[in-house]
Each structure stands twice: as structure tokens, then as C-alpha cells.
């Protein structure tokens, strides 16, 4: 048996900075959840922003399937990083975050998230206060960073935290 070299690079500050930049720049992402009725993976596009503490958040309706899925099984995956206007989309950086959703009740934290959300998504002012909408923090548990061809990394929660 021969040892196959790992395609992963050692996690370094460049990878941490790139991952943090992808989180902070994200306005949308693909959320993967477990479908509560079938048990199959279910992926949907969601709007995202970053909480003041640096955690990705989303504003979602209780009417959506992915909200029901997260309430039943809060572990999910969030893919962020948009392809550029030119070139092969697979050469552009992207980050697959393993996350655990935590719904935020109305109160001071909700109000802080509301302010940050509206700064990022001003058109949400039309529905942000609807009773069926709630914020969910998507707490990173780990991530896989593809920084472009030959630039693969595995990151832990400390690697994804805001610095300074």
C-alpha cells in the first residue's frame, strides 16, 4: 500500500484571513440541512450577514422548510464565496462551514442583529419585523476552505474567529 499525499495544506494565517474575508463579505450562501420529512440532504440559497461578534447569521421565516429542518436538526453546512465574473467558477475561493444554528429570541441580541442585518440588507426593512421571521446564528464548528486550485485547508472554530 502506498501513501497518497494529502491535498490539504497546513492551515496558516493566509488561509485564516481568506476564510474570514469570505465570511465577512458574504451576502448570500447555500445552506445544506437534513430534510425533516425525508432525511435527505436539502440545499437552499439564503441571505447571510455577519453578527457584530463575527458569527454568520441569517434571517429566515418559520414558513420555510429550512427553518423547520434547523429546528429539528440544528447542524448544517453553509457554503459562502461567489465565483467571479470571469474564469472557471471552480478556481474562485469558497468556504464550506459546518455550523450549528441557534435561533435568537426577541430582545437585545435580536435588536443588535436587526441593526447589523439592515445595514447589510436594507430592503429587508419590508419584512424584518414580521412575526414569522427570526434570526439564526450559524455558529461555526469547522470548515473546509478551497482557496483556489491546490489551496485546500481544514479550519477549526479558532481559525474562523475574528482577530483583533
PDB file of C-alpha atoms in Angstrom:
ATOM      1  CA  UNK A   1       0.000   0.000   0.000  1.00  0.00           C
ATOM      2  CA  UNK A   2       1.379   3.419  -0.938  1.00  0.00           C
ATOM      3  CA  UNK A   3       0.795   6.588   0.981  1.00  0.00           C
ATOM      4  CA  UNK A   4      -1.173   9.101  -1.020  1.00  0.00           C
ATOM      5  CA  UNK A   5      -0.063  12.633  -0.278  1.00  0.00           C
ATOM      6  CA  UNK A   6      -2.710  14.790   1.355  1.00  0.00           C
ATOM      7  CA  UNK A   7      -4.121  17.556  -0.825  1.00  0.00           C
ATOM      8  CA  UNK A   8      -4.516  19.660   2.316  1.00  0.00           C
ATOM      9  CA  UNK A   9      -2.088  22.413   3.164  1.00  0.00           C
ATOM     10  CA  UNK A  10      -1.215  23.289   6.751  1.00  0.00           C
ATOM     11  CA  UNK A  11      -3.580  25.999   7.983  1.00  0.00           C
ATOM     12  CA  UNK A  12      -1.760  29.325   8.103  1.00  0.00           C
ATOM     13  CA  UNK A  13      -2.598  32.999   8.588  1.00  0.00           C
ATOM     14  CA  UNK A  14      -3.212  33.451   4.851  1.00  0.00           C
ATOM     15  CA  UNK A  15      -5.889  30.730   4.958  1.00  0.00           C
ATOM     16  CA  UNK A  16      -7.419  32.193   8.126  1.00  0.00           C
ATOM     17  CA  UNK A  17      -7.549  35.662   6.566  1.00  0.00           C
ATOM     18  CA  UNK A  18      -9.100  34.351   3.352  1.00  0.00           C
ATOM     19  CA  UNK A  19     -11.731  32.344   5.265  1.00  0.00           C
ATOM     20  CA  UNK A  20     -12.612  35.301   7.491  1.00  0.00           C
ATOM     21  CA  UNK A  21     -12.856  37.541   4.428  1.00  0.00           C
ATOM     22  CA  UNK A  22     -15.264  35.129   2.734  1.00  0.00           C
ATOM     23  CA  UNK A  23     -17.486  35.091   5.832  1.00  0.00           C
ATOM     24  CA  UNK A  24     -17.465  38.863   6.223  1.00  0.00           C
ATOM     25  CA  UNK A  25     -18.124  39.519   2.517  1.00  0.00           C
ATOM     26  CA  UNK A  26     -20.973  37.014   2.186  1.00  0.00           C
ATOM     27  CA  UNK A  27     -24.408  38.392   1.383  1.00  0.00           C
ATOM     28  CA  UNK A  28     -25.809  35.035   0.294  1.00  0.00           C
ATOM     29  CA  UNK A  29     -24.902  31.424   0.771  1.00  0.00           C
ATOM     30  CA  UNK A  30     -26.059  27.894   0.122  1.00  0.00           C
ATOM     31  CA  UNK A  31     -27.422  26.232   3.261  1.00  0.00           C
ATOM     32  CA  UNK A  32     -27.451  22.445   3.468  1.00  0.00           C
ATOM     33  CA  UNK A  33     -29.816  20.885   6.000  1.00  0.00           C
ATOM     34  CA  UNK A  34     -31.387  17.488   6.628  1.00  0.00           C
ATOM     35  CA  UNK A  35     -34.919  17.452   5.196  1.00  0.00           C
ATOM     36  CA  UNK A  36     -37.143  16.803   8.233  1.00  0.00           C
ATOM     37  CA  UNK A  37     -39.580  14.588   6.311  1.00  0.00           C
ATOM     38  CA  UNK A  38     -37.296  12.535   4.080  1.00  0.00           C
ATOM     39  CA  UNK A  39     -33.892  12.589   5.806  1.00  0.00           C
ATOM     40  CA  UNK A  40     -32.266  13.542   2.518  1.00  0.00           C
ATOM     41  CA  UNK A  41     -29.908  16.483   2.200  1.00  0.00           C
ATOM     42  CA  UNK A  42     -31.720  19.671   1.215  1.00  0.00           C
ATOM     43  CA  UNK A  43     -29.901  22.764  -0.073  1.00  0.00           C
ATOM     44  CA  UNK A  44     -31.320  26.246  -0.405  1.00  0.00           C
ATOM     45  CA  UNK A  45     -29.970  29.733  -1.010  1.00  0.00           C
ATOM     46  CA  UNK A  46     -30.226  32.077   1.967  1.00  0.00           C
ATOM     47  CA  UNK A  47     -29.289  35.655   2.703  1.00  0.00           C
ATOM     48  CA  UNK A  48     -26.497  35.992   5.249  1.00  0.00           C
ATOM     49  CA  UNK A  49     -24.750  38.733   7.176  1.00  0.00           C
ATOM     50  CA  UNK A  50     -22.221  38.803   9.964  1.00  0.00           C
ATOM     51  CA  UNK A  51     -23.153  39.477  13.563  1.00  0.00           C
ATOM     52  CA  UNK A  52     -21.115  42.102  15.416  1.00  0.00           C
ATOM     53  CA  UNK A  53     -19.164  39.239  17.027  1.00  0.00           C
ATOM     54  CA  UNK A  54     -18.268  37.809  13.591  1.00  0.00           C
ATOM     55  CA  UNK A  55     -20.660  34.852  13.505  1.00  0.00           C
ATOM     56  CA  UNK A  56     -22.649  34.327  10.292  1.00  0.00           C
ATOM     57  CA  UNK A  57     -26.375  34.932  10.750  1.00  0.00           C
ATOM     58  CA  UNK A  58     -29.464  34.566   8.636  1.00  0.00           C
ATOM     59  CA  UNK A  59     -32.985  35.928   8.823  1.00  0.00           C
ATOM     60  CA  UNK A  60     -35.452  33.190   7.962  1.00  0.00           C
ATOM     61  CA  UNK A  61     -39.182  32.628   8.036  1.00  0.00           C
ATOM     62  CA  UNK A  62     -40.800  29.921  10.129  1.00  0.00           C
ATOM     63  CA  UNK A  63     -42.800  29.115   6.988  1.00  0.00           C
ATOM     64  CA  UNK A  64     -39.694  27.830   5.182  1.00  0.00           C
ATOM     65  CA  UNK A  65     -38.639  24.209   5.038  1.00  0.00           C
ATOM     66  CA  UNK A  66     -35.067  25.020   6.076  1.00  0.00           C
ATOM     67  CA  UNK A  67     -36.278  26.703   9.275  1.00  0.00           C
ATOM     68  CA  UNK A  68     -38.241  23.594  10.170  1.00  0.00           C
ATOM     69  CA  UNK A  69     -35.189  21.486   9.306  1.00  0.00           C
ATOM     70  CA  UNK A  70     -32.868  23.575  11.506  1.00  0.00           C
ATOM     71  CA  UNK A  71     -35.287  23.393  14.418  1.00  0.00           C
ATOM     72  CA  UNK A  72     -35.366  19.588  14.095  1.00  0.00           C
ATOM     73  CA  UNK A  73     -31.604  19.171  13.494  1.00  0.00           C
ATOM     74  CA  UNK A  74     -29.576  22.349  14.023  1.00  0.00           C
ATOM     75  CA  UNK A  75     -26.337  21.073  12.469  1.00  0.00           C
ATOM     76  CA  UNK A  76     -25.977  22.243   8.894  1.00  0.00           C
ATOM     77  CA  UNK A  77     -23.490  23.389   6.283  1.00  0.00           C
ATOM     78  CA  UNK A  78     -23.156  26.889   4.848  1.00  0.00           C
ATOM     79  CA  UNK A  79     -21.252  27.474   1.603  1.00  0.00           C
ATOM     80  CA  UNK A  80     -20.049  31.040   1.004  1.00  0.00           C
ATOM     81  CA  UNK A  81     -17.906  32.547  -1.725  1.00  0.00           C
ATOM     82  CA  UNK A  82     -19.225  33.727  -5.051  1.00  0.00           C
ATOM     83  CA  UNK A  83     -17.488  32.999  -8.348  1.00  0.00           C
ATOM     84  CA  UNK A  84     -16.058  35.994 -10.140  1.00  0.00           C
ATOM     85  CA  UNK A  85     -17.441  37.377 -13.364  1.00  0.00           C
ATOM     86  CA  UNK A  86     -14.731  35.679 -15.408  1.00  0.00           C
ATOM     87  CA  UNK A  87     -12.933  32.393 -15.468  1.00  0.00           C
ATOM     88  CA  UNK A  88     -13.762  28.932 -14.193  1.00  0.00           C
ATOM     89  CA  UNK A  89     -16.065  29.194 -11.133  1.00  0.00           C
ATOM     90  CA  UNK A  90     -14.148  26.333  -9.506  1.00  0.00           C
ATOM     91  CA  UNK A  91     -10.957  28.406  -9.338  1.00  0.00           C
ATOM     92  CA  UNK A  92     -12.548  31.042  -7.098  1.00  0.00           C
ATOM     93  CA  UNK A  93     -12.267  30.719  -3.300  1.00  0.00           C
ATOM     94  CA  UNK A  94     -15.130  29.219  -1.321  1.00  0.00           C
ATOM     95  CA  UNK A  95     -15.683  28.113   2.238  1.00  0.00           C
ATOM     96  CA  UNK A  96     -17.872  25.233   3.444  1.00  0.00           C
ATOM     97  CA  UNK A  97     -18.727  25.915   7.063  1.00  0.00           C
ATOM     98  CA  UNK A  98     -20.032  23.231   9.395  1.00  0.00           C
ATOM     99  CA  UNK A  99     -22.427  25.197  11.573  1.00  0.00           C
ATOM    100  CA  UNK A 100     -24.908  24.784  14.382  1.00  0.00           C
ATOM    101  CA  UNK A 101     -27.964  27.023  14.186  1.00  0.00           C
ATOM    102  CA  UNK A 102     -29.132  28.873  17.283  1.00  0.00           C
ATOM    103  CA  UNK A 103     -32.355  30.848  16.985  1.00  0.00           C
ATOM    104  CA  UNK A 104     -32.284  34.250  18.659  1.00  0.00           C
ATOM    105  CA  UNK A 105     -35.357  35.299  20.679  1.00  0.00           C
ATOM    106  CA  UNK A 106     -36.586  38.895  20.589  1.00  0.00           C
ATOM    107  CA  UNK A 107     -34.571  41.083  22.912  1.00  0.00           C
ATOM    108  CA  UNK A 108     -31.244  42.945  22.999  1.00  0.00           C
ATOM    109  CA  UNK A 109     -29.305  40.412  20.887  1.00  0.00           C
ATOM    110  CA  UNK A 110     -32.115  40.344  18.317  1.00  0.00           C
ATOM    111  CA  UNK A 111     -32.080  44.142  18.182  1.00  0.00           C
ATOM    112  CA  UNK A 112     -28.316  44.175  17.588  1.00  0.00           C
ATOM    113  CA  UNK A 113     -28.645  41.587  14.823  1.00  0.00           C
ATOM    114  CA  UNK A 114     -31.531  43.536  13.288  1.00  0.00           C
ATOM    115  CA  UNK A 115     -29.358  46.642  13.062  1.00  0.00           C
ATOM    116  CA  UNK A 116     -26.439  44.731  11.502  1.00  0.00           C
ATOM    117  CA  UNK A 117     -28.804  42.908   9.143  1.00  0.00           C
ATOM    118  CA  UNK A 118     -30.449  46.068   7.841  1.00  0.00           C
ATOM    119  CA  UNK A 119     -27.047  47.669   7.274  1.00  0.00           C
ATOM    120  CA  UNK A 120     -26.210  44.715   5.004  1.00  0.00           C
ATOM    121  CA  UNK A 121     -29.696  44.058   3.550  1.00  0.00           C
ATOM    122  CA  UNK A 122     -31.632  47.372   3.642  1.00  0.00           C
ATOM    123  CA  UNK A 123     -34.544  46.027   1.573  1.00  0.00           C
ATOM    124  CA  UNK A 124     -35.295  43.585   4.401  1.00  0.00           C
ATOM    125  CA  UNK A 125     -36.845  46.527   6.268  1.00  0.00           C
ATOM    126  CA  UNK A 126     -40.064  45.488   4.482  1.00  0.00           C
ATOM    127  CA  UNK A 127     -40.289  42.173   6.385  1.00  0.00           C
ATOM    128  CA  UNK A 128     -37.642  42.015   9.139  1.00  0.00           C
ATOM    129  CA  UNK A 129     -40.253  42.659  11.843  1.00  0.00           C
ATOM    130  CA  UNK A 130     -42.841  40.148  10.593  1.00  0.00           C
ATOM    131  CA  UNK A 131     -43.783  37.695  13.350  1.00  0.00           C
ATOM    132  CA  UNK A 132     -42.753  34.636  11.304  1.00  0.00           C
ATOM    133  CA  UNK A 133     -39.157  35.864  10.809  1.00  0.00           C
ATOM    134  CA  UNK A 134     -36.317  35.094  13.204  1.00  0.00           C
ATOM    135  CA  UNK A 135     -32.572  35.432  13.252  1.00  0.00           C
ATOM    136  CA  UNK A 136     -30.457  32.325  13.494  1.00  0.00           C
ATOM    137  CA  UNK A 137     -26.787  32.463  14.418  1.00  0.00           C
ATOM    138  CA  UNK A 138     -24.852  29.926  12.390  1.00  0.00           C
ATOM    139  CA  UNK A 139     -22.092  29.074  14.867  1.00  0.00           C
ATOM    140  CA  UNK A 140     -19.029  27.694  13.019  1.00  0.00           C
ATOM    141  CA  UNK A 141     -17.831  24.291  14.227  1.00  0.00           C
ATOM    142  CA  UNK A 142     -15.224  23.872  11.486  1.00  0.00           C
ATOM    143  CA  UNK A 143     -14.713  24.499   7.804  1.00  0.00           C
ATOM    144  CA  UNK A 144     -13.179  23.363   4.562  1.00  0.00           C
ATOM    145  CA  UNK A 145     -11.563  26.180   2.602  1.00  0.00           C
ATOM    146  CA  UNK A 146     -10.870  25.865  -1.086  1.00  0.00           C
ATOM    147  CA  UNK A 147      -8.758  28.905  -1.819  1.00  0.00           C
ATOM    148  CA  UNK A 148      -8.357  28.061  -5.494  1.00  0.00           C
ATOM    149  CA  UNK A 149      -6.510  25.325  -7.353  1.00  0.00           C
ATOM    150  CA  UNK A 150      -4.203  23.435  -4.980  1.00  0.00           C
ATOM    151  CA  UNK A 151      -5.158  25.531  -1.942  1.00  0.00           C
ATOM    152  CA  UNK A 152      -7.247  23.314   0.349  1.00  0.00           C
ATOM    153  CA  UNK A 153      -7.362  23.749   4.116  1.00  0.00           C
ATOM    154  CA  UNK A 154      -9.269  22.455   7.126  1.00  0.00           C
ATOM    155  CA  UNK A 155     -10.061  25.128   9.717  1.00  0.00           C
ATOM    156  CA  UNK A 156     -11.358  24.928  13.270  1.00  0.00           C
ATOM    157  CA  UNK A 157     -13.505  27.403  15.174  1.00  0.00           C
ATOM    158  CA  UNK A 158     -10.455  29.338  16.449  1.00  0.00           C
ATOM    159  CA  UNK A 159      -9.186  29.714  12.865  1.00  0.00           C
ATOM    160  CA  UNK A 160     -12.505  31.280  11.865  1.00  0.00           C
ATOM    161  CA  UNK A 161     -12.756  33.766  14.739  1.00  0.00           C
ATOM    162  CA  UNK A 162     -12.308  37.465  14.136  1.00  0.00           C
ATOM    163  CA  UNK A 163      -8.854  38.656  15.052  1.00  0.00           C
ATOM    164  CA  UNK A 164      -8.076  41.800  16.992  1.00  0.00           C
TER     165      UNK A 164
END
